[in-house]
Amino acid sequence: MKRHSGTHTRSTRRLRTPPFPQLPWEVCEFIIDALGQAATGLRRNEETRALTKCALVCRAWRPRAQLWIFRQIILSNPASLSRLKILLEASPGLATHIRALRVYCGDADRYTACNLATAFPAALGRRVTSLREIHLDGFDGVLGRRLRGEKLLKHLPLHPCFQILYRPYSTVTILRLSRVTFPNFADFIKFVSCFAGLRELRCDGVKWFVLGRMPCNSGGNAKPLLNNLRIISVRPPVFFVKAKANS
């Protein structure tokens, strides 16, 4: 009986399943990075879902996947801003992954009084210290359905002291403005000047409701604005002045 037991034990050892093969960590990083780089354009939602699943595989995969999941944040309504604020309060470390922020702030020259363009700076504050790009988009194909029953404005509802809200975002180097209407030309200049480290400015369909007073530097010792600006891209109908024609 002892001899039979020993033979059975040796045969059982031979039949054990070999350990599951493990990929080198460099290969796993390559796969996650490939998904992150593809998470743009029309396939963004699909690739982001894949990255979310990668973050749930194991603890080792989570930081690399989160690096790409939170690299670009899209805010399309107040609820998305509220969820982001709650998430960053619970996990402050995720804020360091945010490099680009795209904000849908209107729809075809229609803006709500409580606008995301003025709400997100107050909500996020100094949390997103790694932010490098801001894109304000004044058009969303489905936003018009959500605006029914709300009081609408014909330009961004900028507070007279809105520059204070954007002061923490001096690290932003790229600013994109698409189909955005400012109250007047001076507010447009003030808004762009909020980003002292700006290197790239791209405007597509930017305009203002009235021309208003022309901005000027008061005093001979005024410092020049946007010293680091290197790239300016302008596409029509940018800088179109929307004013009533004289009859």
mmCIF file of C-alpha atoms in Angstrom:
data_model
loop_
_atom_site.group_PDB
_atom_site.id
_atom_site.type_symbol
_atom_site.label_atom_id
_atom_site.label_comp_id
_atom_site.label_asym_id
_atom_site.label_seq_id
_atom_site.Cartn_x
_atom_site.Cartn_y
_atom_site.Cartn_z
ATOM 1 C CA MET A 1 0.000 0.000 0.000
ATOM 2 C CA LYS A 2 2.834 2.422 0.779
ATOM 3 C CA ARG A 3 4.484 1.736 -2.569
ATOM 4 C CA HIS A 4 1.186 2.335 -4.361
ATOM 5 C CA SER A 5 0.648 5.594 -2.459
ATOM 6 C CA GLY A 6 4.086 6.839 -3.419
ATOM 7 C CA THR A 7 3.542 5.998 -7.076
ATOM 8 C CA HIS A 8 0.205 7.813 -7.025
ATOM 9 C CA THR A 9 1.805 10.907 -5.483
ATOM 10 C CA ARG A 10 4.558 11.032 -8.137
ATOM 11 C CA SER A 11 2.034 10.645 -10.956
ATOM 12 C CA THR A 12 -0.116 13.402 -9.490
ATOM 13 C CA ARG A 13 2.876 15.735 -9.468
ATOM 14 C CA ARG A 14 3.545 15.021 -13.128
ATOM 15 C CA LEU A 15 -0.073 15.832 -14.056
ATOM 16 C CA ARG A 16 -0.159 19.223 -12.344
ATOM 17 C CA THR A 17 -0.976 22.113 -14.649
ATOM 18 C CA PRO A 18 2.045 24.325 -15.322
ATOM 19 C CA PRO A 19 1.833 27.924 -14.012
ATOM 20 C CA PHE A 20 0.075 30.437 -16.240
ATOM 21 C CA PRO A 21 2.670 32.176 -18.432
ATOM 22 C CA GLN A 22 3.224 35.829 -17.507
ATOM 23 C CA LEU A 23 3.996 38.510 -20.070
ATOM 24 C CA PRO A 24 6.865 40.878 -19.323
ATOM 25 C CA TRP A 25 5.617 44.123 -17.793
ATOM 26 C CA GLU A 26 7.055 46.079 -20.731
ATOM 27 C CA VAL A 27 4.690 44.221 -23.088
ATOM 28 C CA CYS A 28 1.700 45.009 -20.860
ATOM 29 C CA GLU A 29 2.666 48.693 -20.855
ATOM 30 C CA PHE A 30 2.940 48.637 -24.646
ATOM 31 C CA ILE A 31 -0.581 47.208 -24.972
ATOM 32 C CA ILE A 32 -2.099 49.752 -22.577
ATOM 33 C CA ASP A 33 -0.258 52.641 -24.251
ATOM 34 C CA ALA A 34 -1.490 51.508 -27.664
ATOM 35 C CA LEU A 35 -5.077 51.612 -26.397
ATOM 36 C CA GLY A 36 -4.500 55.033 -24.864
ATOM 37 C CA GLN A 37 -3.043 56.521 -28.046
ATOM 38 C CA ALA A 38 -5.997 55.160 -30.043
ATOM 39 C CA ALA A 39 -8.557 56.654 -27.639
ATOM 40 C CA THR A 40 -9.199 59.677 -29.858
ATOM 41 C CA GLY A 41 -11.818 60.733 -32.365
ATOM 42 C CA LEU A 42 -14.794 58.537 -33.083
ATOM 43 C CA ARG A 43 -13.320 55.481 -31.356
ATOM 44 C CA ARG A 44 -12.694 57.280 -28.058
ATOM 45 C CA ASN A 45 -15.624 55.662 -26.224
ATOM 46 C CA GLU A 46 -14.697 52.176 -27.405
ATOM 47 C CA GLU A 47 -11.042 52.486 -26.454
ATOM 48 C CA THR A 48 -11.871 54.153 -23.129
ATOM 49 C CA ARG A 49 -14.082 51.208 -22.197
ATOM 50 C CA ALA A 50 -11.187 48.883 -23.009
ATOM 51 C CA LEU A 51 -8.869 50.955 -20.808
ATOM 52 C CA THR A 52 -11.416 50.805 -17.989
ATOM 53 C CA LYS A 53 -11.382 47.019 -18.189
ATOM 54 C CA CYS A 54 -7.576 47.077 -18.117
ATOM 55 C CA ALA A 55 -7.689 49.112 -14.919
ATOM 56 C CA LEU A 56 -9.796 46.366 -13.326
ATOM 57 C CA VAL A 57 -7.477 43.476 -14.301
ATOM 58 C CA CYS A 58 -5.063 43.886 -11.402
ATOM 59 C CA ARG A 59 -3.372 46.503 -9.251
ATOM 60 C CA ALA A 60 -0.292 46.538 -11.456
ATOM 61 C CA TRP A 61 -2.311 47.542 -14.528
ATOM 62 C CA ARG A 62 -4.444 50.191 -12.812
ATOM 63 C CA PRO A 63 -1.992 53.164 -12.654
ATOM 64 C CA ARG A 64 -0.979 52.806 -16.302
ATOM 65 C CA ALA A 65 -4.588 52.531 -17.488
ATOM 66 C CA GLN A 66 -5.731 55.470 -15.353
ATOM 67 C CA LEU A 67 -2.919 57.548 -16.840
ATOM 68 C CA TRP A 68 -4.708 57.336 -20.215
ATOM 69 C CA ILE A 69 -8.309 57.286 -18.973
ATOM 70 C CA PHE A 70 -7.959 60.675 -17.293
ATOM 71 C CA ARG A 71 -5.535 62.209 -19.772
ATOM 72 C CA GLN A 72 -8.367 63.993 -21.605
ATOM 73 C CA ILE A 73 -11.596 64.877 -19.828
ATOM 74 C CA ILE A 74 -14.772 65.901 -21.654
ATOM 75 C CA LEU A 75 -17.362 68.007 -19.831
ATOM 76 C CA SER A 76 -20.655 68.123 -21.698
ATOM 77 C CA ASN A 77 -23.124 69.014 -18.931
ATOM 78 C CA PRO A 78 -23.196 70.088 -15.258
ATOM 79 C CA ALA A 79 -23.646 66.475 -14.151
ATOM 80 C CA SER A 80 -20.315 65.458 -15.705
ATOM 81 C CA LEU A 81 -18.587 68.339 -13.898
ATOM 82 C CA SER A 82 -20.187 67.323 -10.598
ATOM 83 C CA ARG A 83 -19.056 63.699 -11.025
ATOM 84 C CA LEU A 84 -15.505 64.812 -11.815
ATOM 85 C CA LYS A 85 -15.384 67.074 -8.769
ATOM 86 C CA ILE A 86 -16.593 64.288 -6.464
ATOM 87 C CA LEU A 87 -14.091 61.841 -7.966
ATOM 88 C CA LEU A 88 -11.137 64.210 -7.515
ATOM 89 C CA GLU A 89 -12.168 64.924 -3.930
ATOM 90 C CA ALA A 90 -12.184 61.188 -3.192
ATOM 91 C CA SER A 91 -8.994 60.420 -5.183
ATOM 92 C CA PRO A 92 -6.850 63.583 -5.441
ATOM 93 C CA GLY A 93 -4.015 61.681 -7.129
ATOM 94 C CA LEU A 94 -6.060 61.252 -10.305
ATOM 95 C CA ALA A 95 -5.933 65.010 -10.914
ATOM 96 C CA THR A 96 -2.261 64.766 -11.878
ATOM 97 C CA HIS A 97 -3.235 62.645 -14.919
ATOM 98 C CA ILE A 98 -5.492 65.326 -16.442
ATOM 99 C CA ARG A 99 -3.617 67.030 -19.276
ATOM 100 C CA ALA A 100 -6.457 68.182 -21.547
ATOM 101 C CA LEU A 101 -9.937 69.475 -20.790
ATOM 102 C CA ARG A 102 -12.660 69.825 -23.424
ATOM 103 C CA VAL A 103 -15.708 71.822 -22.358
ATOM 104 C CA TYR A 104 -18.949 72.072 -24.340
ATOM 105 C CA CYS A 105 -20.149 75.527 -23.375
ATOM 106 C CA GLY A 106 -23.034 76.255 -25.771
ATOM 107 C CA ASP A 107 -24.959 75.370 -28.877
ATOM 108 C CA ALA A 108 -25.231 77.569 -31.996
ATOM 109 C CA ASP A 109 -24.845 80.907 -30.174
ATOM 110 C CA ARG A 110 -27.071 79.795 -27.292
ATOM 111 C CA TYR A 111 -25.620 79.832 -23.801
ATOM 112 C CA THR A 112 -27.147 79.111 -20.420
ATOM 113 C CA ALA A 113 -26.707 81.513 -17.501
ATOM 114 C CA CYS A 114 -24.941 78.751 -15.528
ATOM 115 C CA ASN A 115 -22.319 77.850 -18.100
ATOM 116 C CA LEU A 116 -19.607 75.205 -17.890
ATOM 117 C CA ALA A 117 -17.004 77.679 -19.182
ATOM 118 C CA THR A 118 -17.376 79.678 -15.972
ATOM 119 C CA ALA A 119 -18.376 76.797 -13.687
ATOM 120 C CA PHE A 120 -15.431 74.419 -14.121
ATOM 121 C CA PRO A 121 -12.684 76.839 -12.913
ATOM 122 C CA ALA A 122 -14.547 77.393 -9.635
ATOM 123 C CA ALA A 123 -15.354 73.679 -9.226
ATOM 124 C CA LEU A 124 -11.900 72.280 -9.971
ATOM 125 C CA GLY A 125 -9.833 75.139 -8.550
ATOM 126 C CA ARG A 126 -6.147 74.296 -8.130
ATOM 127 C CA ARG A 127 -6.605 70.521 -8.265
ATOM 128 C CA VAL A 128 -5.648 70.031 -11.934
ATOM 129 C CA THR A 129 -2.073 71.238 -11.652
ATOM 130 C CA SER A 130 -0.927 69.202 -14.662
ATOM 131 C CA LEU A 131 -3.463 70.705 -17.070
ATOM 132 C CA ARG A 132 -1.815 71.788 -20.326
ATOM 133 C CA GLU A 133 -4.691 72.192 -22.799
ATOM 134 C CA ILE A 134 -8.177 73.717 -22.638
ATOM 135 C CA HIS A 135 -10.683 73.449 -25.476
ATOM 136 C CA LEU A 136 -13.899 75.467 -25.271
ATOM 137 C CA ASP A 137 -16.365 74.181 -27.847
ATOM 138 C CA GLY A 138 -19.537 76.141 -28.509
ATOM 139 C CA PHE A 139 -21.296 73.368 -30.382
ATOM 140 C CA ASP A 140 -22.678 70.016 -29.351
ATOM 141 C CA GLY A 141 -24.979 68.119 -31.673
ATOM 142 C CA VAL A 142 -27.373 67.070 -28.887
ATOM 143 C CA LEU A 143 -26.955 69.995 -26.514
ATOM 144 C CA GLY A 144 -29.878 71.891 -28.017
ATOM 145 C CA ARG A 145 -32.320 69.309 -26.654
ATOM 146 C CA ARG A 146 -31.155 70.001 -23.111
ATOM 147 C CA LEU A 147 -31.561 73.784 -23.437
ATOM 148 C CA ARG A 148 -35.346 73.768 -23.778
ATOM 149 C CA GLY A 149 -37.082 75.682 -21.024
ATOM 150 C CA GLU A 150 -33.901 77.448 -19.880
ATOM 151 C CA LYS A 151 -33.088 81.120 -20.145
ATOM 152 C CA LEU A 152 -30.630 81.486 -22.995
ATOM 153 C CA LEU A 153 -28.016 84.124 -23.723
ATOM 154 C CA LYS A 154 -26.367 85.029 -27.017
ATOM 155 C CA HIS A 155 -22.835 85.042 -25.615
ATOM 156 C CA LEU A 156 -20.766 83.509 -22.829
ATOM 157 C CA PRO A 157 -21.969 84.741 -19.408
ATOM 158 C CA LEU A 158 -18.594 86.058 -18.231
ATOM 159 C CA HIS A 159 -18.483 87.681 -14.808
ATOM 160 C CA PRO A 160 -16.638 91.040 -14.651
ATOM 161 C CA CYS A 161 -14.008 89.349 -12.438
ATOM 162 C CA PHE A 162 -13.784 86.082 -14.401
ATOM 163 C CA GLN A 163 -9.992 86.451 -14.693
ATOM 164 C CA ILE A 164 -9.655 85.537 -11.010
ATOM 165 C CA LEU A 165 -11.278 82.147 -11.662
ATOM 166 C CA TYR A 166 -8.770 81.284 -14.390
ATOM 167 C CA ARG A 167 -5.728 82.436 -12.445
ATOM 168 C CA PRO A 168 -4.808 78.886 -11.255
ATOM 169 C CA TYR A 169 -4.512 77.747 -14.902
ATOM 170 C CA SER A 170 -1.359 79.637 -15.784
ATOM 171 C CA THR A 171 0.277 76.291 -16.683
ATOM 172 C CA VAL A 172 -1.987 75.896 -19.737
ATOM 173 C CA THR A 173 0.061 76.098 -22.939
ATOM 174 C CA ILE A 174 -2.605 75.269 -25.557
ATOM 175 C CA LEU A 175 -5.948 77.059 -25.860
ATOM 176 C CA ARG A 176 -8.540 76.065 -28.456
ATOM 177 C CA LEU A 177 -11.700 78.101 -29.013
ATOM 178 C CA SER A 178 -14.334 76.697 -31.358
ATOM 179 C CA ARG A 179 -17.557 78.502 -32.263
ATOM 180 C CA VAL A 180 -17.532 80.625 -29.106
ATOM 181 C CA THR A 181 -19.171 84.057 -28.817
ATOM 182 C CA PHE A 182 -17.732 86.500 -26.273
ATOM 183 C CA PRO A 183 -19.666 89.493 -24.911
ATOM 184 C CA ASN A 184 -17.190 91.930 -26.514
ATOM 185 C CA PHE A 185 -13.725 92.110 -27.998
ATOM 186 C CA ALA A 186 -12.116 93.263 -24.739
ATOM 187 C CA ASP A 187 -13.430 90.180 -22.904
ATOM 188 C CA PHE A 188 -11.906 87.978 -25.601
ATOM 189 C CA ILE A 189 -8.504 89.605 -25.074
ATOM 190 C CA LYS A 190 -8.828 89.359 -21.294
ATOM 191 C CA PHE A 191 -9.786 85.702 -21.514
ATOM 192 C CA VAL A 192 -6.801 84.769 -23.662
ATOM 193 C CA SER A 193 -4.498 86.809 -21.421
ATOM 194 C CA CYS A 194 -5.482 84.727 -18.385
ATOM 195 C CA PHE A 195 -3.084 82.003 -19.546
ATOM 196 C CA ALA A 196 0.341 83.553 -19.032
ATOM 197 C CA GLY A 197 2.195 80.457 -20.254
ATOM 198 C CA LEU A 198 0.191 80.137 -23.474
ATOM 199 C CA ARG A 199 2.235 78.902 -26.438
ATOM 200 C CA GLU A 200 -0.461 77.874 -28.899
ATOM 201 C CA LEU A 201 -3.767 79.599 -29.645
ATOM 202 C CA ARG A 202 -6.230 78.126 -32.135
ATOM 203 C CA CYS A 203 -9.472 79.928 -32.941
ATOM 204 C CA ASP A 204 -12.233 78.501 -35.116
ATOM 205 C CA GLY A 205 -15.372 80.570 -35.557
ATOM 206 C CA VAL A 206 -14.681 82.878 -32.585
ATOM 207 C CA LYS A 207 -16.734 86.077 -32.462
ATOM 208 C CA TRP A 208 -18.124 88.653 -30.048
ATOM 209 C CA PHE A 209 -21.611 90.010 -29.573
ATOM 210 C CA VAL A 210 -20.601 93.695 -29.664
ATOM 211 C CA LEU A 211 -17.264 95.352 -30.332
ATOM 212 C CA GLY A 212 -17.218 97.371 -27.103
ATOM 213 C CA ARG A 213 -14.240 99.306 -25.841
ATOM 214 C CA MET A 214 -10.880 98.441 -27.305
ATOM 215 C CA PRO A 215 -8.480 96.897 -24.773
ATOM 216 C CA CYS A 216 -5.332 98.847 -24.001
ATOM 217 C CA ASN A 217 -2.447 98.759 -21.545
ATOM 218 C CA SER A 218 -2.686 101.578 -19.031
ATOM 219 C CA GLY A 219 0.595 103.156 -18.014
ATOM 220 C CA GLY A 220 3.999 103.089 -19.624
ATOM 221 C CA ASN A 221 5.284 100.282 -17.376
ATOM 222 C CA ALA A 222 2.621 97.749 -18.354
ATOM 223 C CA LYS A 223 4.055 94.317 -19.062
ATOM 224 C CA PRO A 224 3.442 92.791 -22.502
ATOM 225 C CA LEU A 225 0.998 89.879 -22.569
ATOM 226 C CA LEU A 226 1.597 86.329 -23.820
ATOM 227 C CA ASN A 227 5.360 86.523 -24.223
ATOM 228 C CA ASN A 228 5.589 82.776 -24.911
ATOM 229 C CA LEU A 229 2.941 82.631 -27.653
ATOM 230 C CA ARG A 230 4.403 81.002 -30.764
ATOM 231 C CA ILE A 231 1.521 79.514 -32.778
ATOM 232 C CA ILE A 232 -1.705 81.275 -33.733
ATOM 233 C CA SER A 233 -4.197 79.456 -35.935
ATOM 234 C CA VAL A 234 -7.207 81.384 -37.199
ATOM 235 C CA ARG A 235 -10.026 79.926 -39.258
ATOM 236 C CA PRO A 236 -13.024 81.874 -40.605
ATOM 237 C CA PRO A 237 -15.485 83.168 -39.584
ATOM 238 C CA VAL A 238 -13.232 84.089 -36.691
ATOM 239 C CA PHE A 239 -13.375 87.625 -35.292
ATOM 240 C CA PHE A 240 -16.772 88.273 -36.854
ATOM 241 C CA VAL A 241 -18.360 91.233 -35.076
ATOM 242 C CA LYS A 242 -22.013 90.548 -34.432
ATOM 243 C CA ALA A 243 -23.634 93.992 -34.270
ATOM 244 C CA LYS A 244 -26.808 95.611 -35.525
ATOM 245 C CA ALA A 245 -26.524 97.297 -38.888
ATOM 246 C CA ASN A 246 -27.300 100.968 -39.048
ATOM 247 C CA SER A 247 -30.554 101.573 -40.831
#
